[in-house]
CSV table of C-alpha atoms and ligand atoms in Angstrom, one decimal:
chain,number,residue,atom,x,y,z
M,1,UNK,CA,36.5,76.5,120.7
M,2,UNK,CA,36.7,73.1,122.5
M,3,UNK,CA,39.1,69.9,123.0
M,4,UNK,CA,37.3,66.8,122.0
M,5,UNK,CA,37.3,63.1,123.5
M,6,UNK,CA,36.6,60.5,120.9
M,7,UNK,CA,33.3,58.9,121.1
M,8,UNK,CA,32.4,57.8,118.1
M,9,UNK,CA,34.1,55.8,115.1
M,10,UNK,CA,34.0,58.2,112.4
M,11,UNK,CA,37.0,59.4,110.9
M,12,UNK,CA,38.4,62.2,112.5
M,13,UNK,CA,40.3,65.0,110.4
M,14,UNK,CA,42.6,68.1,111.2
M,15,UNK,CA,42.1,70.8,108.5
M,16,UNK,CA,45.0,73.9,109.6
M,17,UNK,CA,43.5,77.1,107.4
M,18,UNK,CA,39.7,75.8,107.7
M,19,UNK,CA,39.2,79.9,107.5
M,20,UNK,CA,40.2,80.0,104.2
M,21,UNK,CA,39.0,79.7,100.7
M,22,UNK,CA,40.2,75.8,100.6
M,23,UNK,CA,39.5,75.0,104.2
M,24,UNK,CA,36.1,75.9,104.2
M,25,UNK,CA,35.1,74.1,101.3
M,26,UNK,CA,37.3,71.3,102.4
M,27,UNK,CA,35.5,71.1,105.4
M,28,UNK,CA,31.8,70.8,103.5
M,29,UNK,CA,33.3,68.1,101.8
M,30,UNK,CA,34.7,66.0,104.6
M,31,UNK,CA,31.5,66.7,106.5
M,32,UNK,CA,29.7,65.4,103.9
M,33,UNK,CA,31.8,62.0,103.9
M,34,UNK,CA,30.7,61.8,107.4
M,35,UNK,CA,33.8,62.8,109.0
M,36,UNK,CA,34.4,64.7,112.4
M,37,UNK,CA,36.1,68.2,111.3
M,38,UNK,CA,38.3,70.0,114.0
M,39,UNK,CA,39.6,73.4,112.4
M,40,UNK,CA,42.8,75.1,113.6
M,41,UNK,CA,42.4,78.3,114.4
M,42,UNK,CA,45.1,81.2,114.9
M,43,UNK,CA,44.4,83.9,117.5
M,44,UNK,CA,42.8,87.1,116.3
M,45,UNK,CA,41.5,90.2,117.9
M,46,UNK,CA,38.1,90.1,115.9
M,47,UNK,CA,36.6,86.4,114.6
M,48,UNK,CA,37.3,85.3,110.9
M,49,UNK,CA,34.6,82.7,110.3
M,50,UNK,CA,32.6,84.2,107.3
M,51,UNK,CA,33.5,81.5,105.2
M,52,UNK,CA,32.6,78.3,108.1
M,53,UNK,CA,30.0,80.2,109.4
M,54,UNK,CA,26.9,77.9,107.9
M,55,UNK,CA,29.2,75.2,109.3
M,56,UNK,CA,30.6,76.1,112.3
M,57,UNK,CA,27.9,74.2,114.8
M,58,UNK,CA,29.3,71.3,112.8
M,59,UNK,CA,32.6,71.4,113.1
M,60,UNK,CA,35.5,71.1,116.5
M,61,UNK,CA,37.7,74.6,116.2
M,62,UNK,CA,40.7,74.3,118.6
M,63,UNK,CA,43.5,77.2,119.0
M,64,UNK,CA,46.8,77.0,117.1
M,65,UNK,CA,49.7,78.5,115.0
M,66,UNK,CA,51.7,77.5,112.5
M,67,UNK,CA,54.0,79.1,114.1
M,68,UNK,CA,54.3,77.6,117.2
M,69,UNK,CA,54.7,73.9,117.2
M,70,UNK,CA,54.0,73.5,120.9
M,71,UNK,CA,50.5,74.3,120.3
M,72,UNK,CA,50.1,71.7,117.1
M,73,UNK,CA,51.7,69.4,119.5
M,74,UNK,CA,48.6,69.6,121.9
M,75,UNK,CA,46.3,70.0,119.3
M,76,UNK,CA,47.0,66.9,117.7
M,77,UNK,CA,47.4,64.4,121.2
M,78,UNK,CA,43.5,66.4,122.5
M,79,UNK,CA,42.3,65.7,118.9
M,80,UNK,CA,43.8,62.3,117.9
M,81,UNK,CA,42.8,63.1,114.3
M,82,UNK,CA,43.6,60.1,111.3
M,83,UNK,CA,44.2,62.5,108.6
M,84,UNK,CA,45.8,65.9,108.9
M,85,UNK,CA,45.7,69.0,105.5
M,86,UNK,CA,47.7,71.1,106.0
M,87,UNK,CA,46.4,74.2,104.1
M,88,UNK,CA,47.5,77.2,106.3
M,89,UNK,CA,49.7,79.9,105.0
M,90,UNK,CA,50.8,83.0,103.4
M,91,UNK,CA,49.3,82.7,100.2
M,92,UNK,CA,49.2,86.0,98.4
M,93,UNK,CA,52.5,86.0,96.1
M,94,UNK,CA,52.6,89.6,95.9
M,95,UNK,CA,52.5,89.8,100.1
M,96,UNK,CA,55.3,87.7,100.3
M,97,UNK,CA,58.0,90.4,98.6
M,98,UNK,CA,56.7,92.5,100.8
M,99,UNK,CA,57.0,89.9,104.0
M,100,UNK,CA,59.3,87.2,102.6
M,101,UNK,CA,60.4,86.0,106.5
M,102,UNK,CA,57.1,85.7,107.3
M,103,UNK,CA,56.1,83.7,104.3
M,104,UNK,CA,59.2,81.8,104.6
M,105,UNK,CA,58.2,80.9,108.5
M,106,UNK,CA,54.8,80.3,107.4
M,107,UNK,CA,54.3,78.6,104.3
M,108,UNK,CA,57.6,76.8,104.5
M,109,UNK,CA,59.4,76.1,108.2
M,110,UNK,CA,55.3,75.6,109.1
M,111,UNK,CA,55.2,72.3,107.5
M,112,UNK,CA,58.4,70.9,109.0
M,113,UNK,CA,56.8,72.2,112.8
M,114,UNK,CA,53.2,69.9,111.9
M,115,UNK,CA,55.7,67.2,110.6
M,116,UNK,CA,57.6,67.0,113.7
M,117,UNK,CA,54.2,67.0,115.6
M,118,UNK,CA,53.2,64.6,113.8
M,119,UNK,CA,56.2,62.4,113.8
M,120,UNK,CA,55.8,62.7,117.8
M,121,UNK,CA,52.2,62.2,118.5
M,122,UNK,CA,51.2,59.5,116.1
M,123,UNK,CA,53.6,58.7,112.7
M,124,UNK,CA,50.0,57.0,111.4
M,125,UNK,CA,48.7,60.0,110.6
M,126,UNK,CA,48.0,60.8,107.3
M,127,UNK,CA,49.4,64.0,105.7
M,128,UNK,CA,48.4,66.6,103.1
M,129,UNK,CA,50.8,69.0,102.5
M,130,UNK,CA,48.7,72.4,99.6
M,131,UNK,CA,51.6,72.5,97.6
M,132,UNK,CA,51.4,75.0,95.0
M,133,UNK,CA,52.0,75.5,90.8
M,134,UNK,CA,53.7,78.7,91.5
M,135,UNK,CA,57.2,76.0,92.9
M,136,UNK,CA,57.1,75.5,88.6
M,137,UNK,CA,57.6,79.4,88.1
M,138,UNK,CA,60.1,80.3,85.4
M,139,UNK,CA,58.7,77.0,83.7
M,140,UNK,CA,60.8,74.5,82.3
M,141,UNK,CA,58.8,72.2,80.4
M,142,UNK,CA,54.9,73.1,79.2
M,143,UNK,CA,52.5,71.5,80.7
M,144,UNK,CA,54.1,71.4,84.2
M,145,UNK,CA,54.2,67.9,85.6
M,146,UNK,CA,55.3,65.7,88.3
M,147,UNK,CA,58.4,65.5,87.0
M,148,UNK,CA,58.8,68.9,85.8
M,149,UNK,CA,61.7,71.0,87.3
M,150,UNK,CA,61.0,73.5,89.7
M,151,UNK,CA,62.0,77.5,89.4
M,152,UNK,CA,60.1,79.3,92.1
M,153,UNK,CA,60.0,83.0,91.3
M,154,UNK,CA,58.7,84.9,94.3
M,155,UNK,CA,59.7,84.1,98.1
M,156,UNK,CA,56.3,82.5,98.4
M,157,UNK,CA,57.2,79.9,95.8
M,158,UNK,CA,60.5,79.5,97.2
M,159,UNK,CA,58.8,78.5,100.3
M,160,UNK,CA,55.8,76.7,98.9
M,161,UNK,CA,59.0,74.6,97.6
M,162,UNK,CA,60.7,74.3,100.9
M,163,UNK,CA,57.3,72.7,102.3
M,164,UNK,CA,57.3,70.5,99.5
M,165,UNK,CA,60.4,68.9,99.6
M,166,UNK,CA,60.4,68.8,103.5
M,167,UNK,CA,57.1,66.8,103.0
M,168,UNK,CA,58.9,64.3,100.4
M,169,UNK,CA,62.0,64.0,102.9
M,170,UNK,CA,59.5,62.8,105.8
M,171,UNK,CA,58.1,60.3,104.0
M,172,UNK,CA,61.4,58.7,102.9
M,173,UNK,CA,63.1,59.6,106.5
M,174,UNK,CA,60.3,58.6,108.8
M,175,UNK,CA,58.0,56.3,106.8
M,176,UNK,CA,55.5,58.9,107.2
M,177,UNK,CA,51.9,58.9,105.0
M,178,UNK,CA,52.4,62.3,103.4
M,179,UNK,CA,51.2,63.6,100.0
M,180,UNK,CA,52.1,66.7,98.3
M,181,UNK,CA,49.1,67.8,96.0
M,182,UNK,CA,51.0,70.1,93.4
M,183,UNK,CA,47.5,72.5,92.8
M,184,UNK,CA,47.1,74.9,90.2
M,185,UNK,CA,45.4,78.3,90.7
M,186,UNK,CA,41.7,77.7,92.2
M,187,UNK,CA,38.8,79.8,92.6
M,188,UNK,CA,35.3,80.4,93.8
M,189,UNK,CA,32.9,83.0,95.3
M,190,UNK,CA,35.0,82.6,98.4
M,191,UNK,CA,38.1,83.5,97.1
M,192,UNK,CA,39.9,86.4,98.8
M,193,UNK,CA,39.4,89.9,97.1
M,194,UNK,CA,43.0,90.5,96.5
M,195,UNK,CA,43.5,87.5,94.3
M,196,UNK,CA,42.7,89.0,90.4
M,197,UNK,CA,40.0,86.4,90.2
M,198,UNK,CA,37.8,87.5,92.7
M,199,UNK,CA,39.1,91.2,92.3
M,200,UNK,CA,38.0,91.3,88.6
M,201,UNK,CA,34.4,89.6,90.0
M,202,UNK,CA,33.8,91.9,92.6
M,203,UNK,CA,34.9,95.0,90.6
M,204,UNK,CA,32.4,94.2,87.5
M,205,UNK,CA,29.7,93.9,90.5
M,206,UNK,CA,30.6,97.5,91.2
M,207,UNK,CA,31.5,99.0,88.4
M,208,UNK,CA,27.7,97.5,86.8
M,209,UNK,CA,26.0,99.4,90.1
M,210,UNK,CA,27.2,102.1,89.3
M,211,UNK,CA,29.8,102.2,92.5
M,212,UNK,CA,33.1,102.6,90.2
M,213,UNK,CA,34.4,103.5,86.9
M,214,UNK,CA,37.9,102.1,86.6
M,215,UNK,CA,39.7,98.8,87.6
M,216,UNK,CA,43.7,99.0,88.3
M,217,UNK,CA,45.2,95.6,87.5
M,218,UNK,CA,48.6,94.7,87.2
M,219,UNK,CA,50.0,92.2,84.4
M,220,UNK,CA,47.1,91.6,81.8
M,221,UNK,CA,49.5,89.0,79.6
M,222,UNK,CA,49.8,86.4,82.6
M,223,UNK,CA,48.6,82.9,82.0
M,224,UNK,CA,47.0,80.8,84.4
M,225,UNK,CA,45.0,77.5,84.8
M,226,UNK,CA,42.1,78.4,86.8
M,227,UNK,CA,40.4,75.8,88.1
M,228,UNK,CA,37.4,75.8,90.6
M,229,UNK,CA,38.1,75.3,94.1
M,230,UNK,CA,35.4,72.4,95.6
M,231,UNK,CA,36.7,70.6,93.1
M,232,UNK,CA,40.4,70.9,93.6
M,233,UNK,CA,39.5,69.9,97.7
M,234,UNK,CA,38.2,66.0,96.4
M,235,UNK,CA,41.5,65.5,94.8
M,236,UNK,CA,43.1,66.3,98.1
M,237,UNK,CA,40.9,63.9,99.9
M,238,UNK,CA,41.7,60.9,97.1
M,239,UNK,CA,45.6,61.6,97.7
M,240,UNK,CA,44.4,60.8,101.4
M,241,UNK,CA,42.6,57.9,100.5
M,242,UNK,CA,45.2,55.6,98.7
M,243,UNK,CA,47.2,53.1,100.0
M,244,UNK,CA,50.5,54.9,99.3
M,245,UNK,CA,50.9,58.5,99.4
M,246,UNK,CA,52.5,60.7,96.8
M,247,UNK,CA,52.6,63.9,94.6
M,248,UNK,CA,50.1,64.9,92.5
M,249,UNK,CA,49.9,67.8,89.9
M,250,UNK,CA,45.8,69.2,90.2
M,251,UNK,CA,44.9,70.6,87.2
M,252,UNK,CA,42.4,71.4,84.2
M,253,UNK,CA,45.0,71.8,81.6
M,254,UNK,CA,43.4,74.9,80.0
M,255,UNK,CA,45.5,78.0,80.4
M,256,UNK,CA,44.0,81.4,80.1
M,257,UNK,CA,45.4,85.4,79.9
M,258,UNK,CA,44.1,88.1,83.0
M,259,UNK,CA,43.1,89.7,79.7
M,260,UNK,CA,40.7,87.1,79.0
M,261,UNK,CA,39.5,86.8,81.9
M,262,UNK,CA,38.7,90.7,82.2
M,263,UNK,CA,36.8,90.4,78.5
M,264,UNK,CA,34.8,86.7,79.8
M,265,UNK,CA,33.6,88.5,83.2
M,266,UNK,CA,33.0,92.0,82.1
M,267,UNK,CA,31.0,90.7,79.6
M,268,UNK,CA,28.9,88.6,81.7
M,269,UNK,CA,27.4,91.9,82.8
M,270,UNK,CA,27.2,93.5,79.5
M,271,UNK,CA,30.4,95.4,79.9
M,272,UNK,CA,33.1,96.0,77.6
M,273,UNK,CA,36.5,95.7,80.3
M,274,UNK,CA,38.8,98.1,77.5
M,275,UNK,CA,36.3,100.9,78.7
M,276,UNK,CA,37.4,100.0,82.4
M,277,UNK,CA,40.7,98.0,82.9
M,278,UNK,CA,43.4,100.4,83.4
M,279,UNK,CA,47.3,99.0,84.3
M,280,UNK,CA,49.2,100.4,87.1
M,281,UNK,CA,52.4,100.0,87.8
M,282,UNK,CA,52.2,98.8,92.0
M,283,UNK,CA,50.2,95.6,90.9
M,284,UNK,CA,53.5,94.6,88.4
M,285,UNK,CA,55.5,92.2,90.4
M,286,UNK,CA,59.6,91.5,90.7
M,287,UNK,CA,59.8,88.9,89.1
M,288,UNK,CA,56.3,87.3,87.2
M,289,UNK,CA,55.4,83.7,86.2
M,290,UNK,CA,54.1,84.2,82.9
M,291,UNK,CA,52.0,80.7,82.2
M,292,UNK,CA,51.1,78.2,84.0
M,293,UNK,CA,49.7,74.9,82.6
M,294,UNK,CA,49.1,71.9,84.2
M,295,UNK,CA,48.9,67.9,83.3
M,296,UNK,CA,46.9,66.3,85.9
M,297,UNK,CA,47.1,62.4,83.7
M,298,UNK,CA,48.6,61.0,87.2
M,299,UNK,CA,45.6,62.2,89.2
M,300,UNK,CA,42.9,61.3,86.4
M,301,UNK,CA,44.4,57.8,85.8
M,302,UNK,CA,45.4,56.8,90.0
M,303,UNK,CA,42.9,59.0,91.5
M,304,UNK,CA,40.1,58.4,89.2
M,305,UNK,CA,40.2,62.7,90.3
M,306,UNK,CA,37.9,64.8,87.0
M,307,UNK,CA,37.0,68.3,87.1
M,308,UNK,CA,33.2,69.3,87.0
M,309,UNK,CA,33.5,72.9,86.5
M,310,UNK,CA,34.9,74.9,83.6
M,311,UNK,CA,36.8,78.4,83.1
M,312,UNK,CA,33.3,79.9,81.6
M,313,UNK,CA,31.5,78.4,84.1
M,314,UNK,CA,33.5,79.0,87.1
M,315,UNK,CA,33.8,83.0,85.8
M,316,UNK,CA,30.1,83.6,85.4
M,317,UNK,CA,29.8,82.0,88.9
M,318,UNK,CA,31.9,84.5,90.5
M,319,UNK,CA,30.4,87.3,88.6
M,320,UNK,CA,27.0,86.6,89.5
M,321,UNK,CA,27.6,85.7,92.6
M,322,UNK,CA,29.2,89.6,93.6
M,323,UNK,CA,26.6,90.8,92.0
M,324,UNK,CA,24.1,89.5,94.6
M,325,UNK,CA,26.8,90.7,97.2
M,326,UNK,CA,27.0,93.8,95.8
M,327,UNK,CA,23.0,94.5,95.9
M,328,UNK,CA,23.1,93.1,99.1
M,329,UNK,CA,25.5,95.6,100.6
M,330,UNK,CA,23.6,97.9,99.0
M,331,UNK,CA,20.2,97.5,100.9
G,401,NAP,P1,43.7,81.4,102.0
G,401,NAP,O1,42.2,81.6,101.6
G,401,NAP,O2,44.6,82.5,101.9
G,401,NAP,O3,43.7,80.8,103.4
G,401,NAP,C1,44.9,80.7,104.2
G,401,NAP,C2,44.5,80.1,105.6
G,401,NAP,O4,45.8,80.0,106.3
G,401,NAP,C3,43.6,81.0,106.4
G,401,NAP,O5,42.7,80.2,107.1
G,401,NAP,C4,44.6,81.7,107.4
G,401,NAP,O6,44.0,82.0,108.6
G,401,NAP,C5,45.5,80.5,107.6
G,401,NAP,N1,46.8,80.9,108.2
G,401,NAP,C6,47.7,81.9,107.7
G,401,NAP,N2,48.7,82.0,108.6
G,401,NAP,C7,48.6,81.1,109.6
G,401,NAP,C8,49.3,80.7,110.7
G,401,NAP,N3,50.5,81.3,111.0
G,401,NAP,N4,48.8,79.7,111.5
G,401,NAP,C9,47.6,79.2,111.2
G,401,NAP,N5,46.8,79.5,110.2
G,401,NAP,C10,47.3,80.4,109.3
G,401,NAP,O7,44.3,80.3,101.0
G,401,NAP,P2,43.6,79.2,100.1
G,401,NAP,O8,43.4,79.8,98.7
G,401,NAP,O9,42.4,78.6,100.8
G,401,NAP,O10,44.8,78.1,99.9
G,401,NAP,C11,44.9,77.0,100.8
G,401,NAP,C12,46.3,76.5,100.7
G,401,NAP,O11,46.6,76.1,99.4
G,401,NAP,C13,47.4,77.6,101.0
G,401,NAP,O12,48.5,76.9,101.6
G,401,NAP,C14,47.8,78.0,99.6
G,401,NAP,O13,49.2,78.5,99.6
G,401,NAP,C15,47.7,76.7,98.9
G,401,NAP,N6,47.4,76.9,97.4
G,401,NAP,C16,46.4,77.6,97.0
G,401,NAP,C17,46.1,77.6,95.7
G,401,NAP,C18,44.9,78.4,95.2
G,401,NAP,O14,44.8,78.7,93.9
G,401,NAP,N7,43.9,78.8,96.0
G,401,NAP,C19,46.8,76.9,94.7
G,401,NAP,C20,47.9,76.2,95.2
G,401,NAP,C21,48.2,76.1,96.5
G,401,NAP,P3,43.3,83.5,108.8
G,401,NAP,O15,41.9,83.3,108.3
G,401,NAP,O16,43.3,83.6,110.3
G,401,NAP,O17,44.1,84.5,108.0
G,402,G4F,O1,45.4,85.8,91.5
G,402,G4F,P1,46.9,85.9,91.7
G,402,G4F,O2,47.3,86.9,92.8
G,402,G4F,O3,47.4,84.5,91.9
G,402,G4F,P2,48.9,83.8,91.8
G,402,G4F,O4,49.9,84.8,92.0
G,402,G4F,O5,48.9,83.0,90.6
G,402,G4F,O6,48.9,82.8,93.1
G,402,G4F,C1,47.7,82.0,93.4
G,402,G4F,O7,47.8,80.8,92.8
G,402,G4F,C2,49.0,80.0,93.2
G,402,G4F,C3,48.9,78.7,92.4
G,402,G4F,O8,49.6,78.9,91.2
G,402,G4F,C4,48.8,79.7,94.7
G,402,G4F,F1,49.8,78.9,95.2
G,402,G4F,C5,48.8,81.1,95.5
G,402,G4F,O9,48.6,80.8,96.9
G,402,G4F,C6,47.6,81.9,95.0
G,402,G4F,O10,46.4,81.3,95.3
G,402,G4F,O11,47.6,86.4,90.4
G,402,G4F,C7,47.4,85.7,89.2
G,402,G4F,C8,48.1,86.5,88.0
G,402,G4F,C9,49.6,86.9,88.3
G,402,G4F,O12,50.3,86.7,87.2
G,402,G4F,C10,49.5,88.4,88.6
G,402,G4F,O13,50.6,89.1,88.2
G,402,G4F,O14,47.4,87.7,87.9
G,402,G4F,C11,48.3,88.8,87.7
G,402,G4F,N1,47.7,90.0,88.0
G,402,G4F,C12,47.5,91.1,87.2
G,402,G4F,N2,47.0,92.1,87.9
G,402,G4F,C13,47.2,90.4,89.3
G,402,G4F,C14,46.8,91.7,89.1
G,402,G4F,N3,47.1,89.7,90.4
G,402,G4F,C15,46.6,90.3,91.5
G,402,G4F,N4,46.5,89.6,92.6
G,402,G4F,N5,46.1,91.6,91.4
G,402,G4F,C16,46.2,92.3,90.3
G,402,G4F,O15,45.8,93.5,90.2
């Protein structure tokens, strides 16, 4: 950890959940525009930095919470950064039945606390707020847009729908830079393991050493638009980079089941997944979104934003690269 005086003129950018999936990759990519990259970083009891370690020398990680605006407060005068992306959260949807206060002080009254900071220490800042497809829920128009309406179906898209709006209202109240990028599932290697993405990967890995037979999953009929995750991070960058900010749906526009997903990465490693997938009844949620599809025309045409990786590609990624973890936990 350390505070940081300014020395040099290089942008300077606050990334809040740099731990994460998005953050880490997020960070890459800022690094690589030649940014300075200060990461906030909640308290923990053991250190979480698998996913920034190969970065970490590179990059300024300073103590904060969500959860405690005082400490985003001091964050941001120490840091002064020019851009803040806000990624932090509760993100699991299944978590946030379970811990819906949470979520809801988290993912949603958590972006009103960096607003305020914001508002206080410098209204120049520029904002990201990781909005989320899940706000479109039950959906009411197919593909979801901008200008789609919004039925959250879990207290995490309820929330997710809080910080969206709260983002809108401090741009019209305060004048304030902010963009709400309206992202569509995303994946990668470095997706968490409870996400079915990563949890499909990770279990063909197994299930092809020999380490397991079966894989419980909940709903196989749910649709999603998957999406690859460094990409998904540029567009957020580009909503940054414009003149005005705004909302933007990110998106590839392709929607696929779990089921296909199961058959596409099973069958990367010669597997058939009916002779493995099994449903169970604890991974069925409350209440489901059953497809999600996205139109991402206003990012394409304002943000000149295109996708480099596809659904195939992005699922034989993942497979072969738990497949290398796998061996190497083995050794
Ligand atoms: P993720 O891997 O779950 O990362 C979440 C991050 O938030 C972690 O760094 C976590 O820190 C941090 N965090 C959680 N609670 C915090 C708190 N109280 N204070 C400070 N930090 C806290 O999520 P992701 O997939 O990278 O997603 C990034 C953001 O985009 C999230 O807001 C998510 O809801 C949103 N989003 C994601 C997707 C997607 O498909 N990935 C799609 C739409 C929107 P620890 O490491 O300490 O737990
Ligand atoms: O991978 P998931 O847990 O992602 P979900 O719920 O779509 O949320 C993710 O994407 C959102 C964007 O739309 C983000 F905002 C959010 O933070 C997160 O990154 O589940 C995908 C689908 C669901 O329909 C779920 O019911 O897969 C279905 N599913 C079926 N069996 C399962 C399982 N999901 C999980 N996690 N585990 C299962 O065993």
């Amino acid at each position: 950890m350390g505070g940081g005086y300014r020395r040099t003129m290089a942008k300077r950018a606050l990334i809040t959940g740099i731990t994460g999936q998005d953050g880490s990759y997020l960070a890459e990519f800022l690094l690589g525009q030649d940014y300075e990259v200060v990461g906030m970083i909640r308290r923990s009891s053991t250190l979480n930095f698998e996913r920034i370690a190969h970065i970490q020398d590179r990059l300024t990680l300073v103590a904060g919470d969500l959860l405690d605006e005082v400490s985003m407060i001091n964050l941001l005068r120490e840091q002064r950064p020019q851009e803040v992306y806000n990624l932090a959260a509760q993100s699991f949807v299944q978590t946030s039945w379970g811990q819906p206060v949470l979520t809801g002080e988290t993912t949603a009254l958590g972006v009103t606390r960096m607003l305020d900071a914001i508002r206080i220490v410098d209204p120049e800042v520029r904002f990201y707020q990781a909005s989320s497809s899940e706000m479109f829920g039950k959906v009411q128009e197919v593909p979801q847009r901008e200008t789609t309406s919004f039925y959250p179906r879990s207290p995490y898209g309820v929330a997710k729908l809080y910080g969206h709006w709260i983002t809108v209202n401090y741009r019209e109240s305060y004048g304030l830079h902010a963009s709400s990028g309206i992202l569509f599932n995303h994946e990668s290697p470095r997706r968490g393991l409870e996400f079915v993405t990563r949890k499909v990967t990770y279990a063909v890995a197994r299930i092809r050493a020999g380490l397991e037979r079966t894989l419980a999953l909940g709903n196989l009929d749910a649709q999603r638009d998957w999406g690859y995750a460094p990409d998904y991070v540029r567009a957020m960058w580009l909503m940054l980079s414009q003149d005005q900010p705004g909302d933007y749906v990110v998106a590839t526009g392709e929607t696929h089941s779990v089921r296909d997903l199961c058959q596409l990465a099973f069958a990367c490693a010669g597997l058939e997944y009916r002779d493995h997938v099994v449903v169970d009844e604890r991974f069925i949620r409350p209440a489901e979104v059953d497809l999600l599809v996205g139109d991402a025309s206003k990012a394409v045409a304002t943000l000149g934003w295109q996708r480099e990786i596809d659904f195939p590609g992005l699922v034989a990624a993942m497979v072969e690269s738990d497949i290398k973890l796998v061996e190497h936990q083995q050794r």
